[in-house]
Tab-separated table of C-alpha atoms and ligand atoms in Angstrom:
chain	number	residue	atom	x	y	z
A	364	UNK	CA	-103.488	168.460	-47.101
A	365	UNK	CA	-102.719	172.049	-48.272
A	366	UNK	CA	-105.265	174.324	-49.908
A	367	UNK	CA	-106.791	172.078	-52.588
A	368	UNK	CA	-110.454	172.382	-54.005
A	369	UNK	CA	-113.345	170.292	-52.765
A	370	UNK	CA	-113.329	167.896	-55.773
A	371	UNK	CA	-109.885	166.810	-54.699
A	372	UNK	CA	-110.768	166.431	-51.104
A	373	UNK	CA	-113.791	164.207	-52.247
A	374	UNK	CA	-111.107	161.712	-53.495
A	375	UNK	CA	-107.971	162.314	-51.387
A	376	UNK	CA	-108.988	163.422	-47.882
A	377	UNK	CA	-109.256	160.932	-45.052
A	378	UNK	CA	-107.477	157.645	-45.879
A	379	UNK	CA	-103.665	158.054	-46.393
A	380	UNK	CA	-102.142	154.590	-47.250
A	381	UNK	CA	-98.419	154.120	-46.248
A	382	UNK	CA	-95.818	152.048	-48.322
A	383	UNK	CA	-97.301	148.619	-49.356
A	384	UNK	CA	-100.752	149.366	-47.914
A	385	UNK	CA	-103.872	148.902	-49.924
A	386	UNK	CA	-104.583	151.888	-52.200
A	387	UNK	CA	-108.352	151.619	-51.510
A	388	UNK	CA	-109.868	152.241	-48.032
A	389	UNK	CA	-109.921	148.802	-46.409
A	390	UNK	CA	-113.004	147.675	-44.498
A	391	UNK	CA	-111.673	146.831	-40.898
A	392	UNK	CA	-114.476	144.241	-40.064
A	393	UNK	CA	-113.184	143.581	-36.653
A	394	UNK	CA	-114.897	144.367	-33.301
A	395	UNK	CA	-111.711	144.445	-31.339
A	396	UNK	CA	-108.027	145.237	-31.518
A	397	UNK	CA	-104.991	143.409	-30.157
A	398	UNK	CA	-102.546	144.803	-27.519
A	399	UNK	CA	-99.419	143.303	-26.028
A	400	UNK	CA	-99.544	144.335	-22.519
A	401	UNK	CA	-102.116	145.065	-19.996
A	402	UNK	CA	-100.710	148.601	-19.401
A	403	UNK	CA	-101.126	149.539	-23.053
A	404	UNK	CA	-104.797	148.550	-22.949
A	405	UNK	CA	-105.339	150.450	-19.539
A	406	UNK	CA	-103.905	153.597	-20.977
A	407	UNK	CA	-106.479	153.355	-23.902
A	408	UNK	CA	-109.251	153.153	-21.404
A	409	UNK	CA	-107.942	156.321	-19.487
A	410	UNK	CA	-108.009	158.243	-22.695
A	411	UNK	CA	-104.245	158.647	-22.090
A	412	UNK	CA	-103.362	157.226	-25.544
A	413	UNK	CA	-104.942	157.175	-28.983
A	414	UNK	CA	-105.855	153.798	-30.349
A	415	UNK	CA	-108.609	151.267	-31.218
A	416	UNK	CA	-110.067	148.906	-28.819
A	417	UNK	CA	-113.657	148.309	-29.638
A	418	UNK	CA	-115.506	149.291	-32.767
A	419	UNK	CA	-118.569	150.632	-30.874
A	420	UNK	CA	-116.247	153.617	-29.974
A	421	UNK	CA	-113.858	153.807	-32.819
A	422	UNK	CA	-112.923	152.008	-36.025
A	423	UNK	CA	-110.125	152.846	-38.445
A	424	UNK	CA	-112.407	152.615	-41.522
A	425	UNK	CA	-114.948	154.892	-39.966
A	426	UNK	CA	-112.228	157.288	-38.704
A	427	UNK	CA	-110.918	157.789	-42.169
A	428	UNK	CA	-114.338	158.569	-43.610
A	429	UNK	CA	-115.158	160.954	-40.837
A	430	UNK	CA	-111.910	162.641	-41.473
A	431	UNK	CA	-112.703	163.176	-45.100
A	432	UNK	CA	-116.172	164.629	-44.145
A	433	UNK	CA	-114.414	167.042	-41.641
A	434	UNK	CA	-112.064	168.092	-44.446
A	435	UNK	CA	-115.011	168.610	-46.849
A	436	UNK	CA	-116.792	170.896	-44.279
A	437	UNK	CA	-113.587	172.557	-43.253
A	438	UNK	CA	-114.010	171.278	-39.740
A	439	UNK	CA	-111.735	170.246	-36.830
A	440	UNK	CA	-112.979	166.805	-36.147
A	441	UNK	CA	-115.951	164.525	-37.006
A	442	UNK	CA	-117.638	161.185	-36.097
A	443	UNK	CA	-119.805	158.819	-38.022
A	444	UNK	CA	-123.188	157.625	-36.593
A	445	UNK	CA	-125.566	154.815	-37.497
A	446	UNK	CA	-128.082	157.316	-39.017
A	447	UNK	CA	-128.996	161.007	-39.420
A	448	UNK	CA	-131.286	160.602	-36.511
A	449	UNK	CA	-128.457	159.444	-34.278
A	450	UNK	CA	-126.301	162.402	-35.572
A	451	UNK	CA	-128.912	164.962	-34.577
A	452	UNK	CA	-129.581	163.211	-31.343
A	453	UNK	CA	-125.899	163.094	-30.242
A	454	UNK	CA	-125.066	166.489	-31.671
A	455	UNK	CA	-127.573	168.002	-29.185
A	456	UNK	CA	-127.437	165.531	-26.388
A	457	UNK	CA	-123.640	166.072	-26.111
A	458	UNK	CA	-124.254	169.455	-24.576
A	459	UNK	CA	-127.904	169.388	-23.452
A	460	UNK	CA	-129.378	167.174	-20.651
A	461	UNK	CA	-132.466	166.901	-18.462
A	462	UNK	CA	-133.483	170.319	-17.241
A	463	UNK	CA	-132.095	172.127	-20.222
A	464	UNK	CA	-133.695	173.786	-23.256
A	465	UNK	CA	-132.998	174.252	-26.838
A	466	UNK	CA	-134.250	176.389	-29.683
A	467	UNK	CA	-135.024	174.878	-33.022
A	468	UNK	CA	-136.591	176.193	-36.241
A	469	UNK	CA	-139.969	174.592	-36.889
A	470	UNK	CA	-139.494	173.791	-40.608
A	471	UNK	CA	-137.220	170.805	-40.056
A	472	UNK	CA	-137.287	167.088	-41.225
A	473	UNK	CA	-140.181	165.340	-39.551
A	474	UNK	CA	-138.003	162.876	-37.850
A	475	UNK	CA	-135.888	165.515	-36.158
A	476	UNK	CA	-139.121	167.398	-35.190
A	477	UNK	CA	-140.398	164.179	-33.502
A	478	UNK	CA	-136.987	163.690	-31.824
A	479	UNK	CA	-137.054	167.173	-30.380
A	480	UNK	CA	-140.784	167.548	-29.729
A	481	UNK	CA	-141.559	164.156	-28.273
A	482	UNK	CA	-138.407	162.071	-27.150
A	483	UNK	CA	-136.370	165.124	-25.937
A	484	UNK	CA	-139.402	166.276	-23.826
A	485	UNK	CA	-139.734	162.731	-22.456
A	486	UNK	CA	-135.936	162.961	-21.435
A	487	UNK	CA	-136.606	166.254	-19.684
A	488	UNK	CA	-135.048	168.547	-22.343
A	489	UNK	CA	-137.473	171.362	-23.199
A	490	UNK	CA	-137.695	172.594	-26.723
A	491	UNK	CA	-139.083	175.949	-28.234
A	492	UNK	CA	-139.815	175.682	-32.071
A	493	UNK	CA	-139.546	179.114	-33.835
A	494	UNK	CA	-140.477	180.330	-37.343
A	495	UNK	CA	-137.094	180.805	-39.154
A	496	UNK	CA	-138.438	184.059	-40.617
A	497	UNK	CA	-139.230	185.358	-37.191
A	498	UNK	CA	-137.672	188.746	-36.253
A	499	UNK	CA	-134.607	188.863	-34.162
A	500	UNK	CA	-136.542	190.017	-31.266
A	501	UNK	CA	-139.002	187.210	-31.439
A	502	UNK	CA	-136.151	184.771	-31.590
A	503	UNK	CA	-134.233	186.444	-28.702
A	504	UNK	CA	-137.450	185.991	-26.593
A	505	UNK	CA	-137.311	182.289	-26.808
A	506	UNK	CA	-133.987	182.149	-24.942
A	507	UNK	CA	-133.927	181.096	-21.322
A	508	UNK	CA	-131.069	180.869	-18.722
A	509	UNK	CA	-130.862	177.041	-19.416
A	510	UNK	CA	-130.876	177.346	-23.276
A	511	UNK	CA	-127.895	175.361	-24.531
A	512	UNK	CA	-128.098	175.536	-28.313
A	513	UNK	CA	-129.963	176.720	-31.471
A	514	UNK	CA	-130.796	174.214	-34.218
A	515	UNK	CA	-131.807	174.587	-37.870
A	516	UNK	CA	-131.494	173.061	-41.322
A	517	UNK	CA	-129.392	174.896	-44.098
A	518	UNK	CA	-132.086	173.658	-46.498
A	519	UNK	CA	-135.136	172.376	-44.920
A	520	UNK	CA	-136.619	168.915	-45.681
A	521	UNK	CA	-139.103	168.932	-47.373
A	522	UNK	CA	-139.787	172.675	-47.944
A	523	UNK	CA	-136.268	173.490	-49.219
A	524	UNK	CA	-136.321	176.763	-47.296
A	525	UNK	CA	-132.828	178.396	-46.982
A	526	UNK	CA	-131.756	179.203	-43.382
A	527	UNK	CA	-130.184	182.659	-42.781
A	528	UNK	CA	-127.141	180.987	-41.176
A	529	UNK	CA	-125.198	184.119	-40.489
A	530	UNK	CA	-128.259	185.830	-38.608
A	531	UNK	CA	-128.956	182.677	-36.578
A	532	UNK	CA	-125.258	182.256	-35.573
A	533	UNK	CA	-125.093	185.973	-34.496
A	534	UNK	CA	-128.048	185.453	-32.360
A	535	UNK	CA	-126.845	182.197	-30.716
A	536	UNK	CA	-123.495	183.595	-30.031
A	537	UNK	CA	-124.952	186.649	-28.473
A	538	UNK	CA	-126.597	184.266	-25.908
A	539	UNK	CA	-123.267	182.301	-25.659
A	540	UNK	CA	-124.635	179.171	-27.153
A	541	UNK	CA	-123.514	177.340	-30.344
A	542	UNK	CA	-125.490	177.114	-33.691
A	543	UNK	CA	-125.948	173.432	-34.891
A	544	UNK	CA	-127.080	173.115	-38.491
A	545	UNK	CA	-128.170	170.041	-40.446
A	546	UNK	CA	-126.382	170.412	-43.908
A	547	UNK	CA	-127.789	167.189	-45.338
A	548	UNK	CA	-129.432	168.643	-48.548
A	549	UNK	CA	-126.754	171.092	-49.678
A	550	UNK	CA	-123.780	168.893	-48.755
A	551	UNK	CA	-120.470	170.775	-48.438
A	552	UNK	CA	-120.222	170.927	-52.113
A	553	UNK	CA	-123.089	173.580	-52.118
A	554	UNK	CA	-122.743	175.040	-48.795
A	555	UNK	CA	-120.129	175.193	-45.912
A	556	UNK	CA	-121.801	176.568	-42.898
A	557	UNK	CA	-118.768	177.128	-40.870
A	558	UNK	CA	-117.863	179.877	-43.244
A	559	UNK	CA	-121.053	181.610	-42.113
A	560	UNK	CA	-120.591	181.131	-38.454
A	561	UNK	CA	-122.298	177.890	-37.609
A	562	UNK	CA	-120.372	175.736	-34.813
A	563	UNK	CA	-121.445	172.269	-35.429
A	564	UNK	CA	-122.741	170.642	-38.721
A	565	UNK	CA	-124.791	167.344	-38.856
A	566	UNK	CA	-125.516	165.121	-41.747
A	567	UNK	CA	-127.861	162.264	-42.774
A	568	UNK	CA	-125.219	160.525	-45.046
A	569	UNK	CA	-128.094	158.321	-46.188
A	570	UNK	CA	-128.854	161.165	-48.729
A	571	UNK	CA	-126.512	162.802	-51.279
A	572	UNK	CA	-123.306	161.800	-49.560
A	573	UNK	CA	-124.061	158.058	-50.149
A	574	UNK	CA	-126.115	159.152	-53.140
A	575	UNK	CA	-126.947	155.538	-54.317
A	576	UNK	CA	-129.542	154.667	-51.641
A	577	UNK	CA	-127.570	151.835	-50.198
A	578	UNK	CA	-126.691	152.777	-46.620
A	579	UNK	CA	-128.262	154.508	-43.558
A	580	UNK	CA	-125.667	156.773	-41.754
A	581	UNK	CA	-125.018	160.120	-40.175
A	582	UNK	CA	-122.043	162.257	-39.295
A	583	UNK	CA	-121.383	165.169	-36.760
A	584	UNK	CA	-118.643	167.671	-37.563
A	585	UNK	CA	-117.263	170.193	-35.079
A	586	UNK	CA	-115.661	173.485	-36.498
A	587	UNK	CA	-113.650	173.625	-33.299
A	588	UNK	CA	-114.526	177.474	-33.145
A	589	UNK	CA	-116.902	177.554	-30.358
A	590	UNK	CA	-115.185	178.591	-26.990
A	591	UNK	CA	-116.693	176.176	-24.442
A	592	UNK	CA	-114.447	177.287	-21.720
A	593	UNK	CA	-115.444	180.952	-22.131
A	594	UNK	CA	-119.001	179.817	-21.175
A	595	UNK	CA	-117.960	176.912	-18.910
A	596	UNK	CA	-120.958	177.271	-16.564
A	597	UNK	CA	-123.160	176.488	-19.466
A	598	UNK	CA	-121.377	173.525	-20.569
A	599	UNK	CA	-120.326	171.528	-17.418
A	600	UNK	CA	-120.210	168.222	-19.342
A	601	UNK	CA	-117.323	169.553	-21.398
A	602	UNK	CA	-115.585	171.913	-18.977
A	603	UNK	CA	-115.755	169.984	-15.496
A	604	UNK	CA	-114.266	166.570	-14.726
A	605	UNK	CA	-116.024	163.465	-16.169
A	606	UNK	CA	-115.941	160.875	-13.138
A	607	UNK	CA	-116.529	158.189	-15.642
A	608	UNK	CA	-113.019	158.814	-16.931
A	609	UNK	CA	-111.180	159.379	-13.603
A	610	UNK	CA	-112.009	163.042	-13.507
A	611	UNK	CA	-110.734	164.071	-17.070
A	612	UNK	CA	-111.954	167.415	-18.243
A	613	UNK	CA	-112.514	167.202	-22.041
A	614	UNK	CA	-111.727	170.792	-22.819
A	615	UNK	CA	-108.524	170.775	-20.869
A	616	UNK	CA	-107.243	167.467	-22.329
A	617	UNK	CA	-108.460	167.617	-25.931
A	618	UNK	CA	-108.833	171.465	-26.795
A	619	UNK	CA	-110.397	171.940	-30.152
A	620	UNK	CA	-111.361	168.191	-30.265
A	621	UNK	CA	-113.226	168.181	-26.933
A	622	UNK	CA	-116.691	168.143	-28.271
A	623	UNK	CA	-116.144	165.212	-30.721
A	624	UNK	CA	-114.111	163.244	-28.149
A	625	UNK	CA	-117.014	163.448	-25.712
A	626	UNK	CA	-119.478	162.138	-28.325
A	627	UNK	CA	-117.065	159.153	-28.847
A	628	UNK	CA	-116.012	158.360	-25.436
A	629	UNK	CA	-119.305	159.135	-23.706
A	630	UNK	CA	-122.385	158.900	-25.968
A	631	UNK	CA	-121.021	155.963	-28.213
A	632	UNK	CA	-119.864	154.145	-25.201
A	633	UNK	CA	-123.191	154.403	-23.495
A	634	UNK	CA	-125.668	154.534	-26.248
A	635	UNK	CA	-124.036	152.775	-29.209
A	636	UNK	CA	-125.288	153.961	-32.587
A	637	UNK	CA	-121.922	153.499	-34.337
A	638	UNK	CA	-121.813	153.068	-38.049
A	639	UNK	CA	-120.739	149.697	-39.465
A	640	UNK	CA	-117.405	149.701	-41.137
A	641	UNK	CA	-119.129	148.161	-44.259
A	642	UNK	CA	-121.399	151.171	-44.508
A	643	UNK	CA	-118.700	153.612	-44.022
A	644	UNK	CA	-116.982	151.947	-47.019
A	645	UNK	CA	-119.993	152.566	-49.177
A	646	UNK	CA	-120.197	156.015	-47.850
A	647	UNK	CA	-116.559	156.693	-48.902
A	648	UNK	CA	-117.337	155.528	-52.370
A	649	UNK	CA	-120.284	157.912	-52.555
A	650	UNK	CA	-118.034	160.873	-51.172
A	651	UNK	CA	-115.428	160.160	-54.039
A	652	UNK	CA	-118.062	161.299	-56.615
A	653	UNK	CA	-120.005	163.773	-54.403
A	654	UNK	CA	-118.860	166.827	-56.241
A	655	UNK	CA	-119.697	165.608	-59.751
A	656	UNK	CA	-122.925	164.079	-58.735
A	657	UNK	CA	-124.062	167.172	-56.697
A	658	UNK	CA	-123.252	169.383	-59.636
A	659	UNK	CA	-125.361	167.107	-61.996
A	660	UNK	CA	-128.171	167.227	-59.335
A	661	UNK	CA	-128.015	170.924	-59.333
A	662	UNK	CA	-128.174	171.287	-62.992
A	663	UNK	CA	-130.931	168.958	-63.737
A	664	UNK	CA	-132.959	170.357	-60.806
A	665	UNK	CA	-132.504	173.908	-62.182
A	666	UNK	CA	-133.649	172.795	-65.589
A	667	UNK	CA	-136.805	170.921	-64.359
A	668	UNK	CA	-137.777	173.604	-61.999
A	669	UNK	CA	-137.752	176.072	-64.847
A	670	UNK	CA	-139.767	173.810	-66.937
A	671	UNK	CA	-142.442	173.448	-64.101
A	672	UNK	CA	-142.367	177.146	-63.491
A	673	UNK	CA	-143.491	177.946	-67.082
A	674	UNK	CA	-146.136	175.193	-67.304
A	675	UNK	CA	-149.751	175.914	-67.410
A	676	UNK	CA	-150.631	172.593	-65.613
A	677	UNK	CA	-148.535	173.590	-62.592
A	678	UNK	CA	-150.090	175.859	-59.906
A	679	UNK	CA	-146.767	176.789	-58.151
A	680	UNK	CA	-143.263	175.697	-57.758
A	681	UNK	CA	-140.828	176.352	-54.889
A	682	UNK	CA	-137.133	175.965	-55.633
A	683	UNK	CA	-134.855	178.674	-54.306
A	684	UNK	CA	-132.789	179.080	-57.592
A	685	UNK	CA	-136.022	180.375	-59.423
A	686	UNK	CA	-135.799	184.176	-59.699
A	687	UNK	CA	-139.315	184.524	-58.511
A	688	UNK	CA	-138.795	182.301	-55.332
A	689	UNK	CA	-139.051	184.365	-52.184
A	690	UNK	CA	-135.733	182.948	-50.934
A	691	UNK	CA	-133.729	183.423	-54.148
A	692	UNK	CA	-131.586	186.136	-52.681
A	693	UNK	CA	-130.673	184.093	-49.803
A	694	UNK	CA	-129.828	181.060	-52.139
A	695	UNK	CA	-127.509	183.429	-54.000
A	696	UNK	CA	-125.671	184.242	-50.853
A	697	UNK	CA	-125.471	180.846	-49.161
A	698	UNK	CA	-125.714	178.397	-52.106
A	699	UNK	CA	-124.321	180.358	-55.213
A	700	UNK	CA	-123.461	177.219	-57.169
A	701	UNK	CA	-126.732	175.409	-56.672
A	702	UNK	CA	-129.011	174.290	-53.666
A	703	UNK	CA	-129.885	170.571	-54.166
A	704	UNK	CA	-132.096	168.274	-56.266
A	705	UNK	CA	-135.265	168.596	-54.288
A	706	UNK	CA	-138.133	170.886	-55.142
A	707	UNK	CA	-141.854	171.116	-54.324
A	708	UNK	CA	-144.707	171.896	-56.612
A	709	UNK	CA	-148.575	171.753	-56.953
A	710	UNK	CA	-150.670	170.597	-60.044
A	711	UNK	CA	-153.689	172.581	-61.129
A	712	UNK	CA	-156.180	169.829	-59.946
A	713	UNK	CA	-157.667	167.900	-57.149
A	714	UNK	CA	-156.192	165.004	-55.152
A	715	UNK	CA	-157.655	162.515	-57.652
A	716	UNK	CA	-155.895	164.294	-60.415
A	717	UNK	CA	-152.693	164.261	-58.409
A	718	UNK	CA	-153.026	160.498	-57.876
A	719	UNK	CA	-153.702	159.791	-61.638
A	720	UNK	CA	-150.518	162.008	-62.403
A	721	UNK	CA	-148.382	159.924	-60.160
A	722	UNK	CA	-149.680	156.602	-61.335
A	723	UNK	CA	-148.807	157.664	-64.844
A	724	UNK	CA	-145.217	158.491	-64.225
A	725	UNK	CA	-142.886	155.777	-65.690
A	726	UNK	CA	-139.430	157.129	-64.701
A	727	UNK	CA	-140.002	159.034	-61.518
A	728	UNK	CA	-141.022	156.540	-58.865
A	729	UNK	CA	-143.268	156.951	-55.804
A	730	UNK	CA	-141.008	156.726	-52.725
A	731	UNK	CA	-140.679	158.300	-49.272
A	732	UNK	CA	-136.925	158.672	-49.841
A	733	UNK	CA	-135.130	161.694	-51.358
A	734	UNK	CA	-131.839	162.827	-52.463
A	735	UNK	CA	-130.169	159.837	-54.400
A	736	UNK	CA	-129.527	158.883	-57.986
A	737	UNK	CA	-133.155	157.841	-58.719
A	738	UNK	CA	-135.955	160.491	-59.240
A	739	UNK	CA	-138.685	160.188	-56.996
A	740	UNK	CA	-142.005	161.909	-55.898
A	741	UNK	CA	-144.041	161.940	-52.799
A	742	UNK	CA	-147.477	163.557	-52.223
A	743	UNK	CA	-147.793	164.015	-48.430
A	744	UNK	CA	-151.555	164.265	-48.649
A	745	UNK	CA	-151.821	160.917	-50.301
A	746	UNK	CA	-148.885	159.148	-48.527
A	747	UNK	CA	-147.234	160.263	-45.248
A	748	UNK	CA	-150.315	162.352	-44.078
A	749	UNK	CA	-153.042	160.563	-45.821
A	750	UNK	CA	-155.318	160.233	-42.823
A	751	UNK	CA	-155.706	163.899	-42.569
A	752	UNK	CA	-158.430	166.175	-44.161
A	753	UNK	CA	-157.312	169.204	-46.354
A	754	UNK	CA	-158.162	171.497	-43.469
A	755	UNK	CA	-156.174	169.416	-41.005
A	756	UNK	CA	-153.221	169.296	-43.408
A	757	UNK	CA	-153.321	173.114	-43.570
A	758	UNK	CA	-153.368	173.363	-39.840
A	759	UNK	CA	-150.279	171.082	-39.748
A	760	UNK	CA	-148.575	173.463	-42.117
A	761	UNK	CA	-148.756	170.980	-45.099
A	762	UNK	CA	-150.210	172.408	-48.228
A	763	UNK	CA	-152.738	169.620	-49.579
A	764	UNK	CA	-151.386	170.152	-53.129
A	765	UNK	CA	-147.753	170.026	-52.257
A	766	UNK	CA	-145.719	167.365	-54.015
A	767	UNK	CA	-142.127	166.781	-53.290
A	768	UNK	CA	-139.820	165.941	-56.186
A	769	UNK	CA	-136.312	164.784	-55.916
A	770	UNK	CA	-134.348	164.914	-59.100
A	771	UNK	CA	-131.886	162.006	-59.608
A	772	UNK	CA	-129.022	161.540	-62.010
A	773	UNK	CA	-131.117	160.517	-65.068
A	774	UNK	CA	-131.033	162.754	-68.243
A	775	UNK	CA	-133.241	165.753	-67.269
A	776	UNK	CA	-134.960	165.682	-70.762
A	777	UNK	CA	-136.333	162.381	-70.036
A	778	UNK	CA	-137.619	163.346	-66.640
A	779	UNK	CA	-139.269	166.437	-68.348
A	780	UNK	CA	-140.910	164.021	-70.843
A	781	UNK	CA	-142.151	161.691	-68.209
A	782	UNK	CA	-143.713	164.600	-66.241
A	783	UNK	CA	-145.320	165.998	-69.538
A	784	UNK	CA	-146.657	162.586	-70.533
A	785	UNK	CA	-148.030	161.804	-67.083
A	786	UNK	CA	-149.868	165.235	-66.982
A	787	UNK	CA	-151.453	164.487	-70.313
A	788	UNK	CA	-152.492	160.917	-69.222
A	789	UNK	CA	-153.971	162.370	-66.004
A	790	UNK	CA	-156.073	164.789	-68.014
A	791	UNK	CA	-157.598	162.191	-70.169
B	1644	LIG	C1	-133.199	162.033	-43.747
B	1644	LIG	C2	-132.810	163.148	-43.020
B	1644	LIG	C3	-132.565	163.031	-41.585
B	1644	LIG	C4	-132.531	161.592	-40.788
B	1644	LIG	O1	-131.664	160.877	-41.447
B	1644	LIG	P1	-131.559	159.181	-41.401
B	1644	LIG	O2	-130.227	158.896	-41.968
B	1644	LIG	O3	-132.836	158.815	-42.243
B	1644	LIG	O4	-131.640	158.766	-39.996
B	1644	LIG	C5	-132.097	164.157	-40.810
B	1644	LIG	N1	-132.127	165.334	-41.400
B	1644	LIG	C6	-132.454	165.561	-42.741
B	1644	LIG	C7	-132.348	166.905	-43.403
B	1644	LIG	C8	-132.852	164.446	-43.483
B	1644	LIG	O5	-133.130	164.689	-44.880
């Protein structure tokens, strides 16, 4: 598709029906695919020919949706995974194995923090967490000869901090490794990290891409820009023969598609975590309206952040689009049209006041989820981290006052009324 805008890609990229085929993306709910000769099937297993044979590896519905996400990000190739967790796992494990090391920013989604800090370490992959505001020199000092990648979130969950993508890409590339970023919160509507030098993008499609809270899914997108061959010694999995495919070398056979092909043919083959075609269909419906929904999330969140910012009952608000936010300049650079619908704030009051406030909300619901059509709120000190004292929370980097608010697609004036009424009720 030529140079069309992202709103058009949301509708038109991916599935391209031919004469007489269904206009809407069909759900190919089949585990296997039929061939006429043994030789045809054999060539698929040797990766000599493109084609479908088993849905754990590839499925036509999933491939169309992955192609749409690749187009939205401006990438070379993409693959869907069963969850955002699986996407981040495979994105890193594809180039990082026992004995290797990776560098990640510390302010990332809790699930990813545990994946790296606990499970990867059990698998023999060492991790150094760094503060994303650390100086270049401090970050440089974290590199080791066996470092294989740098990881960060474009907008961190839940802190909504903005990653300086260009700076991180420069540092990663000077050490001859790729930068992998999780672009779940901005979505490609608000930020396209490849334009700033990131090499691989991951998504939890569970959030805005689905947008209606109906499926768990993930995606990995490769820009095709990182030159694995120029750093062949660091990436033997891509640049030396794979004995489990008769000595095929991914970079030589697949060029710019080497990285995603290896995810498909090795990691999906051996570890599973494929997305179901039914879920890919839901995801595609969400993607069709992604641009108009994200614009609405942007506008409503901006309106509500400004309301909170000027309210005497609110101690502080963190939302990068506020002019007084420490990351406002970076937001203007990387996310000029808007950041996302998520913000954090604190009330002027104690935990009991916070609880009375949340219990008094009528529209905004208490949920651990974020980033879909329903507005919701979470108070880590009362929910996810409730076993901790205030001082333990501070040690863990969680402000005991912090509330995470995710603005949905309701009328923003009604959400403002809901918050105003709940504060008044909590004061009584
Ligand atoms: C939710 C989330 C994940 C994990 O995704 P799941 O689909 O829940 O597995 C990863 N990264 C970010 C930024 C998220 O918000």
